[in-house]
Every structure is written in C-alpha cells, then in structure tokens.
Amino acid sequence: MSEQPDTLHPLVAAATAHSRFLRRQLDSRPWLAARLAASVDAPLDATALRDFLRAEHVDDSTLKPALRRLRAWIIGHVMVRDLAGLASLTEVTETMTLLADIAVETTVDLHRAALVARHGQPVSADGREQEFIVLGMGKLGGRELNVSSDIDLIFVYPEDGSTAGPKIIDNYEFFTKLGRAVIQALNDLTGDGQVFRVDMRLRPNGDSGPLVASFDMLENYFITQGREWERYAWIKARVMTGIRGAELAAIVRPFIFRKYLDFGAINAMRELHAQIRQEVARKDMANNVKLGPGGIREIEFIAQVFQLIRGGRDKALQIKPTLAVLGLLVERGILSRETGRELAAAYDFLRRVEHRLQYLDDAQTHTLPGNPDDQARLARSMGFTHYEALLEELDDHRAHVGRHFNAVFADPTGKGHDLDTLWSSAGDEALTTAEFTRLGYPDPAAAARRLATLRAGIRYQQMPPSIRSRFDPLIPRVVEAAAPTPDANATFERLLDLLDAISKRGAYLALLQQYPQTLEKVAQIVSASAWAAQFLNRHPILLDEAIDPRILEEELDLGEFHRELARQLDEIEPDMERQMDLMREQHHAQVFRLLTKDIAGHLTVERHADFLSALADIMVDLAVTMCWRKIRNRHRDDPRFAVLAYGKLGGKELGYASDLDIVFVYDDDAPESAELYTRLSQRTNTWLSAQTPAGSLFETDLRLRPNGDSGLMVVSLDAFRQYQLENAWVWEHQALTRARFCAGDRAIGRKFEAIRVEVLRQPRDLAKLRDEVIAMRQRMVDAHPVRAGVFDLKHSRGGLIDVEFIVQYLVLGYAHTHPGLTGNLGNIALLPMAAELGLIPPDAATAVADTYREYRRLQHALRLNNQAPRVDPALVAEGAAAVRDLWAQVLG
C-alpha cells in the first residue's frame, strides 16, 4: 500500500474540516490519502470496486480486512465528492449500494464455496442445484443506501432437499450456515472496523423466525401471517444474488400488490405512521430528519402508499427508488407537479443533511446536533454561513412535507360531521324529515324513510365492524352531497345504491372516506345521469377515475392508448382471464372519463360517438390479436382475417350502451382456414361479449352476416362478395351503406371497401328500389308501433329511421353515377352532398341534417337517464315535418 503523502489532495483536505471520521481514517490508514487523491475526480463504478478486491487477493483469511479497507475507501470517496459538490445524491447512494452489493456477492461466493467443499452442493429432491438468494430491503433494496447505514437483509432458498456430500446436511442447515457466515463477515467489529451492521428483523417472524426460508415457507407465511406493515417493507425488496428472482417475485408480488385499487392501505399506513410518531414523541426525536415531523420517512410513506394502492394495477409503480416513484405519481396526475417538485426537493435536502450528520463520526444518526461546534460544521458543509440559516431552509422543507403528508394521510372523517346526528337518529323519522326539509330535499319524508330503512336493514346490521367504521362516516356526507343537486331525492337514492353495491369492499369505502371531493363529483355525475349511476354500481373501480383532477381537460391519444394497452396485454400473456379483465377495466375507465366530460357539457354528440366508435375499434382489434395467439396449430403469425362494422359502429354513431353489429371475413387459401377462422370468430365474439369479474365489453350482434342466423360464423371474402352481388336483399345493401372495416388485416379491409363500393354502385331500377325501401320501412313500422300522443325519435314517421332510409335510398339509387355517395361519411354529411349533386333541395337537406343532429342529441340525453327515446310531438314538430316532406319528395 502507498504511504500517506505529506500534503493531502485539496478536496480531501477540505472534507476533513467537516468529518472527524475522515480525519481518523486518514491517520489510521496511511494508504488511504493516495487512493482518494487518485479517485475523487470521477465517480466509481462496480468494476473499480471489484478491481480493488481483486488486488487484495481475497480468500477466507483476508476477506474481512479486505472488505473493511474497501469500505474505508468508498465512504471516503463519496464523502469527499459530496462535500465538494461534485456528487449528486443519486451518485452517493448508488455508490454505497454498489459497495453493499459487491460485499454481499463476494462474501456469499467465498463462503458458499467453502461449505460446498465440506458438504457438497445443496440440491432439491429431484436433483436440481439450489441457490442462496439474498434480498436487500429498505434503502438497500431501493438503491438508496446512506453512508452510515445498516443493511436490511432476508435470506431465501428455493426448495428443500439435502447436500450431495461428502458430509450430507439438509438444505435448510446448509443455507443457515451460509447466512450466519455472511452476517459475521459483514457485521463483525474487528480491528479494521465493520463493513455494515446487518439487520435481519424484516424476515418472516423477525428475530424469532428462522434465519433462512424456502420459497414454500415464505409463501405460506405471506398467506397466513403477513401483516400490513410488511407489505410496506417488501415494496423495496430487491434480489441481490441468485438467478431465480422471477420465481420469487411471483410469490412476493401478490402479497404486496392487490389486483384491485387498495385504498384501505391509507388507513393501515396512517396507523403505522401514528405508531412511529408516538415513538418519536416518546423519545423526544423532533429533531430527527428521518423520523421526525416532515422527515424522510414521511416522503417515503407518501410514495409507498400510492404504490400499495395502485401498484397491483399499474406495474410501472412497482419500482423501488423513492424519487422515481414520485416522478411517476406526477406523470399520472396522482400528485400535482408542484407537490412532486416540493417533495423531491425536500427529499434531496434531507438526505444530504442526513449524510453530513453521518460524515461527522460515521455514526448511524439522523438527529440534528446540540453541540454548537457541530451545528456550525453541519451548516458549513451544507453551504450555509450559520446554523440558523440552515434551520430556516430545513424547516421550510419539513413544512412542505408535513403539509403534503397530512393531505394524503389525514383522516377527513376523524373530526365528525354536522349531520352525524341525522344518521345516528335515523329511526326517528320526524326528526330526520325536519332535517331533510332544512336541507332542501323536495320529498323530505321519502328521504327520511329511505334512511331509516337503510339503518334498520339486515345488510347494515350484519356489516363487520371494519366495514361499518368506514360506512357510517359516509352517510352524512352522502346526505350533504345530494342536497344541492337538481333532484336531491333521486341523487340520494342513487348514492345509497352505490354504497350498497360497494358495502362489501372496504377499499372503495376507504376511497370515498379519504377523498370527500370524489363523493361530491360522484353526486354530480349520478344526479345528471341514471345510466351513469348504474354504470358506477356495476364498475365501482371507476370511482378512482373521479379523483383525477385532469379528467375534464385531458384528451386521450387513442393511438398511444392502443399501443400501451397492447403492451400491457403482452406483459400478462398468456393469462387470458386477466387480459379480458384488463381490457374491460381500461374500456370502462375511458367510457367513464368520456361520460364525465359529456355530463359537464364538454362534448358534442358527434365527438362523443366518434370517440366511442374508435374505442370500440381498438377493443375489437386487440380481441382478435389475443384470440389468434391462443389458437393452437395456427398456420401463420398474423391472421388474414377482418372484422366488419355495421349499424351504429359502422356509421360511427355508437352510444354508451350500443351493441356491436359485426361480420367476420377472411382471405386465406390455406386448406385449414375455414376451421381456424371459425374458431377465431367464436373466440373473438366470446372475448367481446363474455361477462367476467370486471364486467362485459359489448353485446354483439352477428345477424347481418350473409344468410343471417342460418349463415356461417365467418365467410371468405370471395364468398362475401358473391353473396352481396347475387343473393343479398335490398335491406342488406342498405345496411352495407353504413358498413366499414373495423379491425384485423388492413389489406382485407381495403378489399372489403372495394367490394362495398362495387355493390353500392350497381345500377338499380329506381322504381323497384323505391318500392322495396318503402316496404321495408312499413315492416319496421308494423314491428314497432308507437302510441298516440308521443313521438318516438327512432321509429315514428319523420324520425331517425326515415332519415337513414332516405340517405340509403339515395346512395343505392345514384351511386353508380355519383361515386362520392359511397363514402361512409354519415347521414349528416351525405345529405348536403346529395343536395350538391341536385338529388334533393338544399334547404331540405340542411333542415333534415339539423333535425337528425337534434334527434341524436335528444336520444342521447334521454338514454343517459334510462328513458325511452320518446318526446312530446310538439317538441320536434318542425323537424319531423321537414323529414316527412323530404321523404315525400324522394320516396313519394
């Protein structure tokens, strides 16, 4: 080793002014000054650390001193660079993490080899070699290790069995011996110091549990004994040794992350933090920058509670570094940009203060010094001229953290509510009727009866205490949220129906309990739409969407949505059940977001229908892709198969509850094609229409395929063309005017469009065509009689169907001379085109197009409240007359 030089490197010399520990190290290790002088100008990587150990010629006798010398160099290196302003927080924590990783790796390899020489390789019952898996927990797991940290480890091995000899022992004993040897090598305090204090208390059952656990032992522990605080701890778990980490992750992940949105985690984390705060107060730790108010732990709790809540559904949130998690939470709108910025800045500042406290004497401390000299030293090391200035900025950061922490973890129901007495006195209908009257309910007696019925009902009486404790505080808030809506009684009923639907799912109750503003938004939504209320009851997971403040402003990039959902489906291949659920969840979420904008008046009917139709196209396309992958013996990677959209989907006029009129075709000469594409059609239809735990995607209707219900499920493109040209009825050609390629092979889509144009442009006898269209319209009138005194927007004379039939007649009658009419442009666009071509009067075209738009708006508004599409004839008299006049002009 080199001797210490007469003069220290300037950066090293400057660092000694802030660290008694570094001064002692330089005095006791003459070689260290030269080593630091050679390295401090640049960061270190894993190669540099391994080269150091290689030069030490590490064996059983030299391991301990070599690791301790390595630590002395590394901690000196990061300290000097940090204090000189050359190293970021990330560099410091990553370098310390590298030290731990390489120290553990080297120690495991050396001691395992010694044990194998004595006992043979540990193998499973079927002879497979077993590895020793070391898990880094806490800051080590997150690659955030501080400079004087202990390391939290857990030791795991895959399977029980025994060693192969010469001296046979079982695997549990082998790995226990290895674990003890690793701990001693790192933790023992020798004349050279220690590498890391090793803490094993996070293992199953803590200090009273076995030192090592097999995969089966670990999984059983999670299922039978795993506690809420352990979920929080295991978020950071990182495999440091071994290659079977994926198997281990499959065991650990379901314990940490729930498939559903786990808002109950907020309550559990709140209780855990309350215990920590009590301990802080008891030990007078207010000046602790880690555990004290507004400290590092509170920032970590904010990041990790959202990981627990959402990580099961958003795998990106299963990452470990705190700052990276905060960044993702901002990206997803869960935290505001300002909140994310303040928390990240506080984290950086607090961690740098933490490191400087530890640089003083290499002590694992997080407490601000009481000694004035050390206070001054700390201030200077942070770049402040005096300690008070440091405290001022520190207090600002801690205040920001405390405010954001309380915003996340404060119990909004903890202080009670003015209407709590209303709920506790629900049996006194006279009292509650008076209170509902005061709140402005139009039928206060009905609301009082409903409240009394709920309180006395069996479902409420049988609620477990854990559910009731969340349910009770919500009722007064429901009463309050419904009061200002246009029909408070209806809103109150719908909100109570929602609570009833979620009353067995504590996580959803916790969401509404934790986010009262969500309840207010939900009240507005269900007040505006009975259909929306039912949609939420069926899919309460959508309550989470109402939290997002961007819900009204953000426009969805459908292309990016398609790509991202495809990527997520690929990740969980081949889990068909989860894939079907994921597609439903994503579809429902986007429908809910659209619904929220719709109710707020941010959408035209056309934009709303275009979006729903494009969203349906994406779902159908992904369903085809997923189903094809699951067909055995498929003869090609990509199917030569397409889905054709008819009806509302074809015309891009889809509504919230519209079914999908679809037809399946293929263009493939392979002999097995008919059988394979029939299976693909059946599976695609099932994928779209099946009811799963996440609900359903669409009702599908396949009756528009060639020969209807009696026809084949899927036909070749040639057969489709032949049928349309030779056998199809006129009404089928009418339907073809609104048909389009929807999903699958785009080349087939182009061929279909050519066939569609060919069919629509056939010359037709106008008189015969007129008779057939009129006859079909009469059959529909006979099938859907409308009672006197009402106007059915769809079926009444002068309604939507009349407009559609007029346009379809014009397309079929005149497209052979005016090819532009074959475009699938929608009725509102085709009417003025027909006027420009001289087929109908321009004024009539404008009036009928406007009427058609208004009909769709009225129909949409009525369906939002589950009302039949019928109105007072006086409301639409002018528009209906315009449609009837144009019918008379075109069809007589």
mmCIF file of N, CA and C in Angstrom, residues 431-531:
data_model
loop_
_atom_site.group_PDB
_atom_site.id
_atom_site.type_symbol
_atom_site.label_atom_id
_atom_site.label_comp_id
_atom_site.label_asym_id
_atom_site.label_seq_id
_atom_site.Cartn_x
_atom_site.Cartn_y
_atom_site.Cartn_z
ATOM 1 N N LEU A 431 -87.779 13.584 13.236
ATOM 2 C CA LEU A 431 -86.588 14.414 13.362
ATOM 3 C C LEU A 431 -85.843 14.492 12.031
ATOM 4 N N THR A 432 -85.664 13.331 11.392
ATOM 5 C CA THR A 432 -84.882 13.315 10.147
ATOM 6 C C THR A 432 -85.642 13.998 9.006
ATOM 7 N N THR A 433 -86.988 13.900 9.003
ATOM 8 C CA THR A 433 -87.771 14.600 7.984
ATOM 9 C C THR A 433 -87.559 16.106 8.099
ATOM 10 N N ALA A 434 -87.527 16.588 9.321
ATOM 11 C CA ALA A 434 -87.294 18.020 9.526
ATOM 12 C C ALA A 434 -85.916 18.430 9.016
ATOM 13 N N GLU A 435 -84.927 17.563 9.246
ATOM 14 C CA GLU A 435 -83.572 17.892 8.796
ATOM 15 C C GLU A 435 -83.476 17.853 7.270
ATOM 16 N N PHE A 436 -84.118 16.875 6.646
ATOM 17 C CA PHE A 436 -84.114 16.822 5.177
ATOM 18 C C PHE A 436 -84.859 18.029 4.592
ATOM 19 N N THR A 437 -85.893 18.485 5.293
ATOM 20 C CA THR A 437 -86.606 19.687 4.861
ATOM 21 C C THR A 437 -85.670 20.899 4.900
ATOM 22 N N ARG A 438 -84.934 21.020 5.991
ATOM 23 C CA ARG A 438 -83.989 22.126 6.129
ATOM 24 C C ARG A 438 -82.951 22.107 5.015
ATOM 25 N N LEU A 439 -82.541 20.893 4.592
ATOM 26 C CA LEU A 439 -81.520 20.766 3.552
ATOM 27 C C LEU A 439 -82.087 20.979 2.148
ATOM 28 N N GLY A 440 -83.395 21.122 2.016
ATOM 29 C CA GLY A 440 -83.994 21.442 0.729
ATOM 30 C C GLY A 440 -84.390 20.251 -0.112
ATOM 31 N N TYR A 441 -84.502 19.060 0.481
ATOM 32 C CA TYR A 441 -84.939 17.891 -0.290
ATOM 33 C C TYR A 441 -86.384 18.090 -0.729
ATOM 34 N N PRO A 442 -86.723 17.822 -2.007
ATOM 35 C CA PRO A 442 -88.105 18.032 -2.460
ATOM 36 C C PRO A 442 -89.117 17.112 -1.776
ATOM 37 N N ASP A 443 -88.697 15.901 -1.406
ATOM 38 C CA ASP A 443 -89.588 14.978 -0.689
ATOM 39 C C ASP A 443 -88.863 14.504 0.572
ATOM 40 N N PRO A 444 -88.825 15.348 1.597
ATOM 41 C CA PRO A 444 -88.042 15.014 2.793
ATOM 42 C C PRO A 444 -88.530 13.755 3.502
ATOM 43 N N ALA A 445 -89.840 13.502 3.476
ATOM 44 C CA ALA A 445 -90.358 12.311 4.159
ATOM 45 C C ALA A 445 -89.845 11.035 3.491
ATOM 46 N N ALA A 446 -89.774 11.033 2.151
ATOM 47 C CA ALA A 446 -89.267 9.862 1.426
ATOM 48 C C ALA A 446 -87.793 9.628 1.754
ATOM 49 N N ALA A 447 -87.012 10.720 1.815
ATOM 50 C CA ALA A 447 -85.599 10.578 2.163
ATOM 51 C C ALA A 447 -85.440 10.043 3.583
ATOM 52 N N ALA A 448 -86.280 10.516 4.512
ATOM 53 C CA ALA A 448 -86.210 10.037 5.896
ATOM 54 C C ALA A 448 -86.555 8.555 5.985
ATOM 55 N N ARG A 449 -87.575 8.129 5.213
ATOM 56 C CA ARG A 449 -87.931 6.701 5.222
ATOM 57 C C ARG A 449 -86.794 5.845 4.667
ATOM 58 N N ARG A 450 -86.177 6.344 3.602
ATOM 59 C CA ARG A 450 -85.068 5.588 2.991
ATOM 60 C C ARG A 450 -83.912 5.442 3.965
ATOM 61 N N LEU A 451 -83.625 6.505 4.702
ATOM 62 C CA LEU A 451 -82.537 6.463 5.681
ATOM 63 C C LEU A 451 -82.857 5.480 6.797
ATOM 64 N N ALA A 452 -84.096 5.503 7.277
ATOM 65 C CA ALA A 452 -84.499 4.598 8.356
ATOM 66 C C ALA A 452 -84.433 3.147 7.901
ATOM 67 N N THR A 453 -84.882 2.909 6.672
ATOM 68 C CA THR A 453 -84.843 1.539 6.129
ATOM 69 C C THR A 453 -83.413 1.025 6.047
ATOM 70 N N LEU A 454 -82.506 1.904 5.598
ATOM 71 C CA LEU A 454 -81.100 1.512 5.498
ATOM 72 C C LEU A 454 -80.527 1.162 6.873
ATOM 73 N N ARG A 455 -80.782 2.010 7.859
ATOM 74 C CA ARG A 455 -80.210 1.799 9.197
ATOM 75 C C ARG A 455 -80.737 0.524 9.840
ATOM 76 N N ALA A 456 -82.019 0.218 9.611
ATOM 77 C CA ALA A 456 -82.631 -0.960 10.239
ATOM 78 C C ALA A 456 -82.428 -2.230 9.424
ATOM 79 N N GLY A 457 -81.910 -2.095 8.198
ATOM 80 C CA GLY A 457 -81.807 -3.241 7.300
ATOM 81 C C GLY A 457 -80.808 -4.286 7.757
ATOM 82 N N ILE A 458 -81.038 -5.513 7.310
ATOM 83 C CA ILE A 458 -80.197 -6.647 7.706
ATOM 84 C C ILE A 458 -78.770 -6.447 7.199
ATOM 85 N N ARG A 459 -78.637 -5.920 5.962
ATOM 86 C CA ARG A 459 -77.296 -5.760 5.397
ATOM 87 C C ARG A 459 -76.442 -4.847 6.275
ATOM 88 N N TYR A 460 -77.044 -3.734 6.721
ATOM 89 C CA TYR A 460 -76.278 -2.836 7.582
ATOM 90 C C TYR A 460 -76.008 -3.482 8.938
ATOM 91 N N GLN A 461 -76.998 -4.136 9.496
ATOM 92 C CA GLN A 461 -76.841 -4.735 10.825
ATOM 93 C C GLN A 461 -75.776 -5.826 10.848
ATOM 94 N N GLN A 462 -75.589 -6.478 9.701
ATOM 95 C CA GLN A 462 -74.622 -7.581 9.635
ATOM 96 C C GLN A 462 -73.248 -7.145 9.132
ATOM 97 N N MET A 463 -73.043 -5.852 8.934
ATOM 98 C CA MET A 463 -71.732 -5.385 8.472
ATOM 99 C C MET A 463 -70.672 -5.660 9.522
ATOM 100 N N PRO A 464 -69.485 -6.165 9.121
ATOM 101 C CA PRO A 464 -68.381 -6.306 10.076
ATOM 102 C C PRO A 464 -67.985 -4.930 10.607
ATOM 103 N N PRO A 465 -67.463 -4.858 11.827
ATOM 104 C CA PRO A 465 -67.077 -3.570 12.404
ATOM 105 C C PRO A 465 -66.112 -2.778 11.510
ATOM 106 N N SER A 466 -65.182 -3.480 10.826
ATOM 107 C CA SER A 466 -64.205 -2.782 9.987
ATOM 108 C C SER A 466 -64.874 -2.068 8.821
ATOM 109 N N ILE A 467 -65.961 -2.672 8.291
ATOM 110 C CA ILE A 467 -66.701 -2.044 7.192
ATOM 111 C C ILE A 467 -67.599 -0.934 7.738
ATOM 112 N N ARG A 468 -68.253 -1.205 8.844
ATOM 113 C CA ARG A 468 -69.176 -0.215 9.389
ATOM 114 C C ARG A 468 -68.440 1.062 9.792
ATOM 115 N N SER A 469 -67.202 0.904 10.261
ATOM 116 C CA SER A 469 -66.443 2.086 10.681
ATOM 117 C C SER A 469 -66.149 3.005 9.508
ATOM 118 N N ARG A 470 -66.174 2.472 8.287
ATOM 119 C CA ARG A 470 -65.985 3.295 7.089
ATOM 120 C C ARG A 470 -67.316 3.739 6.503
ATOM 121 N N PHE A 471 -68.325 2.884 6.653
ATOM 122 C CA PHE A 471 -69.638 3.165 6.086
ATOM 123 C C PHE A 471 -70.334 4.302 6.828
ATOM 124 N N ASP A 472 -70.293 4.259 8.156
ATOM 125 C CA ASP A 472 -71.024 5.239 8.967
ATOM 126 C C ASP A 472 -70.638 6.685 8.664
ATOM 127 N N PRO A 473 -69.329 7.005 8.597
ATOM 128 C CA PRO A 473 -68.993 8.421 8.343
ATOM 129 C C PRO A 473 -69.405 8.906 6.962
ATOM 130 N N LEU A 474 -69.675 7.962 6.031
ATOM 131 C CA LEU A 474 -70.022 8.375 4.675
ATOM 132 C C LEU A 474 -71.475 8.824 4.541
ATOM 133 N N ILE A 475 -72.378 8.273 5.348
ATOM 134 C CA ILE A 475 -73.799 8.581 5.176
ATOM 135 C C ILE A 475 -74.089 10.072 5.340
ATOM 136 N N PRO A 476 -73.604 10.730 6.407
ATOM 137 C CA PRO A 476 -73.858 12.178 6.498
ATOM 138 C C PRO A 476 -73.310 12.948 5.299
ATOM 139 N N ARG A 477 -72.187 12.504 4.770
ATOM 140 C CA ARG A 477 -71.584 13.177 3.626
ATOM 141 C C ARG A 477 -72.377 12.929 2.340
ATOM 142 N N VAL A 478 -73.012 11.766 2.245
ATOM 143 C CA VAL A 478 -73.887 11.483 1.115
ATOM 144 C C VAL A 478 -75.116 12.388 1.170
ATOM 145 N N VAL A 479 -75.704 12.508 2.354
ATOM 146 C CA VAL A 479 -76.860 13.394 2.525
ATOM 147 C C VAL A 479 -76.497 14.815 2.098
ATOM 148 N N GLU A 480 -75.336 15.283 2.541
ATOM 149 C CA GLU A 480 -74.880 16.639 2.230
ATOM 150 C C GLU A 480 -74.591 16.797 0.745
ATOM 151 N N ALA A 481 -73.928 15.797 0.124
ATOM 152 C CA ALA A 481 -73.549 15.904 -1.285
ATOM 153 C C ALA A 481 -74.776 15.910 -2.198
ATOM 154 N N ALA A 482 -75.835 15.196 -1.823
ATOM 155 C CA ALA A 482 -77.026 15.124 -2.668
ATOM 156 C C ALA A 482 -77.866 16.396 -2.584
ATOM 157 N N ALA A 483 -77.807 17.088 -1.443
ATOM 158 C CA ALA A 483 -78.725 18.206 -1.188
ATOM 159 C C ALA A 483 -78.731 19.277 -2.266
ATOM 160 N N PRO A 484 -77.577 19.753 -2.777
ATOM 161 C CA PRO A 484 -77.614 20.861 -3.749
ATOM 162 C C PRO A 484 -77.909 20.430 -5.184
ATOM 163 N N THR A 485 -78.060 19.153 -5.462
ATOM 164 C CA THR A 485 -78.295 18.704 -6.837
ATOM 165 C C THR A 485 -79.741 18.974 -7.236
ATOM 166 N N PRO A 486 -80.028 19.024 -8.545
ATOM 167 C CA PRO A 486 -81.380 19.398 -9.002
ATOM 168 C C PRO A 486 -82.493 18.533 -8.430
ATOM 169 N N ASP A 487 -82.293 17.244 -8.288
ATOM 170 C CA ASP A 487 -83.285 16.358 -7.664
ATOM 171 C C ASP A 487 -82.580 15.621 -6.531
ATOM 172 N N ALA A 488 -82.578 16.243 -5.356
ATOM 173 C CA ALA A 488 -81.803 15.699 -4.239
ATOM 174 C C ALA A 488 -82.257 14.293 -3.870
ATOM 175 N N ASN A 489 -83.559 14.023 -3.924
ATOM 176 C CA ASN A 489 -84.035 12.688 -3.557
ATOM 177 C C ASN A 489 -83.495 11.620 -4.497
ATOM 178 N N ALA A 490 -83.544 11.890 -5.799
ATOM 179 C CA ALA A 490 -83.048 10.905 -6.765
ATOM 180 C C ALA A 490 -81.549 10.696 -6.585
ATOM 181 N N THR A 491 -80.818 11.793 -6.385
ATOM 182 C CA THR A 491 -79.373 11.670 -6.179
ATOM 183 C C THR A 491 -79.071 10.891 -4.919
ATOM 184 N N PHE A 492 -79.804 11.169 -3.847
ATOM 185 C CA PHE A 492 -79.626 10.455 -2.579
ATOM 186 C C PHE A 492 -79.848 8.959 -2.769
ATOM 187 N N GLU A 493 -80.930 8.595 -3.468
ATOM 188 C CA GLU A 493 -81.215 7.178 -3.732
ATOM 189 C C GLU A 493 -80.074 6.529 -4.515
ATOM 190 N N ARG A 494 -79.590 7.233 -5.534
ATOM 191 C CA ARG A 494 -78.542 6.655 -6.382
ATOM 192 C C ARG A 494 -77.230 6.511 -5.613
ATOM 193 N N LEU A 495 -76.915 7.473 -4.761
ATOM 194 C CA LEU A 495 -75.695 7.359 -3.959
ATOM 195 C C LEU A 495 -75.801 6.228 -2.948
ATOM 196 N N LEU A 496 -76.982 6.062 -2.349
ATOM 197 C CA LEU A 496 -77.150 4.946 -1.408
ATOM 198 C C LEU A 496 -77.074 3.602 -2.136
ATOM 199 N N ASP A 497 -77.607 3.556 -3.341
ATOM 200 C CA ASP A 497 -77.471 2.326 -4.141
ATOM 201 C C ASP A 497 -76.002 2.022 -4.403
ATOM 202 N N LEU A 498 -75.227 3.075 -4.676
ATOM 203 C CA LEU A 498 -73.793 2.879 -4.896
ATOM 204 C C LEU A 498 -73.116 2.358 -3.627
ATOM 205 N N LEU A 499 -73.410 2.963 -2.486
ATOM 206 C CA LEU A 499 -72.823 2.485 -1.227
ATOM 207 C C LEU A 499 -73.219 1.034 -0.967
ATOM 208 N N ASP A 500 -74.452 0.699 -1.294
ATOM 209 C CA ASP A 500 -74.899 -0.683 -1.124
ATOM 210 C C ASP A 500 -74.083 -1.621 -2.011
ATOM 211 N N ALA A 501 -73.813 -1.163 -3.251
ATOM 212 C CA ALA A 501 -73.061 -2.001 -4.190
ATOM 213 C C ALA A 501 -71.627 -2.224 -3.729
ATOM 214 N N ILE A 502 -71.053 -1.263 -3.009
ATOM 215 C CA ILE A 502 -69.648 -1.383 -2.608
ATOM 216 C C ILE A 502 -69.482 -1.707 -1.126
ATOM 217 N N SER A 503 -70.577 -1.985 -0.445
ATOM 218 C CA SER A 503 -70.507 -2.120 1.014
ATOM 219 C C SER A 503 -69.683 -3.311 1.484
ATOM 220 N N LYS A 504 -69.435 -4.254 0.599
ATOM 221 C CA LYS A 504 -68.584 -5.391 0.983
ATOM 222 C C LYS A 504 -67.121 -5.174 0.605
ATOM 223 N N ARG A 505 -66.839 -4.051 -0.039
ATOM 224 C CA ARG A 505 -65.480 -3.775 -0.484
ATOM 225 C C ARG A 505 -64.948 -2.564 0.275
ATOM 226 N N GLY A 506 -64.263 -2.851 1.354
ATOM 227 C CA GLY A 506 -63.764 -1.785 2.212
ATOM 228 C C GLY A 506 -62.862 -0.809 1.494
ATOM 229 N N ALA A 507 -62.166 -1.267 0.451
ATOM 230 C CA ALA A 507 -61.235 -0.380 -0.254
ATOM 231 C C ALA A 507 -61.980 0.766 -0.930
ATOM 232 N N TYR A 508 -63.175 0.478 -1.501
ATOM 233 C CA TYR A 508 -63.934 1.546 -2.150
ATOM 234 C C TYR A 508 -64.528 2.503 -1.130
ATOM 235 N N LEU A 509 -64.987 1.959 -0.018
ATOM 236 C CA LEU A 509 -65.471 2.835 1.052
ATOM 237 C C LEU A 509 -64.336 3.723 1.550
ATOM 238 N N ALA A 510 -63.141 3.134 1.654
ATOM 239 C CA ALA A 510 -61.974 3.914 2.102
ATOM 240 C C ALA A 510 -61.649 5.029 1.121
ATOM 241 N N LEU A 511 -61.823 4.762 -0.181
ATOM 242 C CA LEU A 511 -61.568 5.795 -1.183
ATOM 243 C C LEU A 511 -62.493 6.991 -0.952
ATOM 244 N N LEU A 512 -63.794 6.724 -0.806
ATOM 245 C CA LEU A 512 -64.744 7.821 -0.604
ATOM 246 C C LEU A 512 -64.527 8.504 0.740
ATOM 247 N N GLN A 513 -64.103 7.713 1.726
ATOM 248 C CA GLN A 513 -63.820 8.272 3.043
ATOM 249 C C GLN A 513 -62.605 9.195 2.975
ATOM 250 N N GLN A 514 -61.593 8.780 2.234
ATOM 251 C CA GLN A 514 -60.341 9.526 2.185
ATOM 252 C C GLN A 514 -60.438 10.739 1.269
ATOM 253 N N TYR A 515 -61.270 10.647 0.238
ATOM 254 C CA TYR A 515 -61.367 11.719 -0.754
ATOM 255 C C TYR A 515 -62.814 12.231 -0.823
ATOM 256 N N PRO A 516 -63.214 13.073 0.123
ATOM 257 C CA PRO A 516 -64.594 13.583 0.119
ATOM 258 C C PRO A 516 -64.949 14.298 -1.185
ATOM 259 N N GLN A 517 -63.947 14.919 -1.837
ATOM 260 C CA GLN A 517 -64.231 15.620 -3.088
ATOM 261 C C GLN A 517 -64.688 14.654 -4.169
ATOM 262 N N THR A 518 -64.260 13.376 -4.058
ATOM 263 C CA THR A 518 -64.720 12.368 -5.014
ATOM 264 C C THR A 518 -66.208 12.127 -4.854
ATOM 265 N N LEU A 519 -66.673 12.094 -3.608
ATOM 266 C CA LEU A 519 -68.097 11.907 -3.354
ATOM 267 C C LEU A 519 -68.907 13.047 -3.964
ATOM 268 N N GLU A 520 -68.386 14.252 -3.890
ATOM 269 C CA GLU A 520 -69.084 15.389 -4.485
ATOM 270 C C GLU A 520 -69.159 15.246 -6.006
ATOM 271 N N LYS A 521 -68.052 14.816 -6.625
ATOM 272 C CA LYS A 521 -68.058 14.615 -8.079
ATOM 273 C C LYS A 521 -69.033 13.509 -8.468
ATOM 274 N N VAL A 522 -69.017 12.433 -7.689
ATOM 275 C CA VAL A 522 -69.909 11.316 -7.989
ATOM 276 C C VAL A 522 -71.362 11.764 -7.857
ATOM 277 N N ALA A 523 -71.650 12.577 -6.861
ATOM 278 C CA ALA A 523 -73.012 13.093 -6.695
ATOM 279 C C ALA A 523 -73.446 13.868 -7.930
ATOM 280 N N GLN A 524 -72.563 14.675 -8.471
ATOM 281 C CA GLN A 524 -72.895 15.450 -9.662
ATOM 282 C C GLN A 524 -73.157 14.524 -10.854
ATOM 283 N N ILE A 525 -72.340 13.478 -10.964
ATOM 284 C CA ILE A 525 -72.468 12.560 -12.103
ATOM 285 C C ILE A 525 -73.767 11.766 -12.016
ATOM 286 N N VAL A 526 -74.044 11.159 -10.861
ATOM 287 C CA VAL A 526 -75.244 10.321 -10.744
ATOM 288 C C VAL A 526 -76.504 11.177 -10.754
ATOM 289 N N SER A 527 -76.384 12.446 -10.320
ATOM 290 C CA SER A 527 -77.530 13.353 -10.399
ATOM 291 C C SER A 527 -77.896 13.615 -11.855
ATOM 292 N N ALA A 528 -76.886 13.752 -12.698
ATOM 293 C CA ALA A 528 -77.115 14.081 -14.101
ATOM 294 C C ALA A 528 -77.545 12.892 -14.935
ATOM 295 N N SER A 529 -77.237 11.673 -14.474
ATOM 296 C CA SER A 529 -77.475 10.504 -15.337
ATOM 297 C C SER A 529 -77.747 9.249 -14.526
ATOM 298 N N ALA A 530 -78.955 8.708 -14.705
ATOM 299 C CA ALA A 530 -79.274 7.427 -14.060
ATOM 300 C C ALA A 530 -78.426 6.311 -14.659
ATOM 301 N N TRP A 531 -78.164 6.419 -15.974
ATOM 302 C CA TRP A 531 -77.327 5.388 -16.613
ATOM 303 C C TRP A 531 -75.929 5.415 -16.019
#
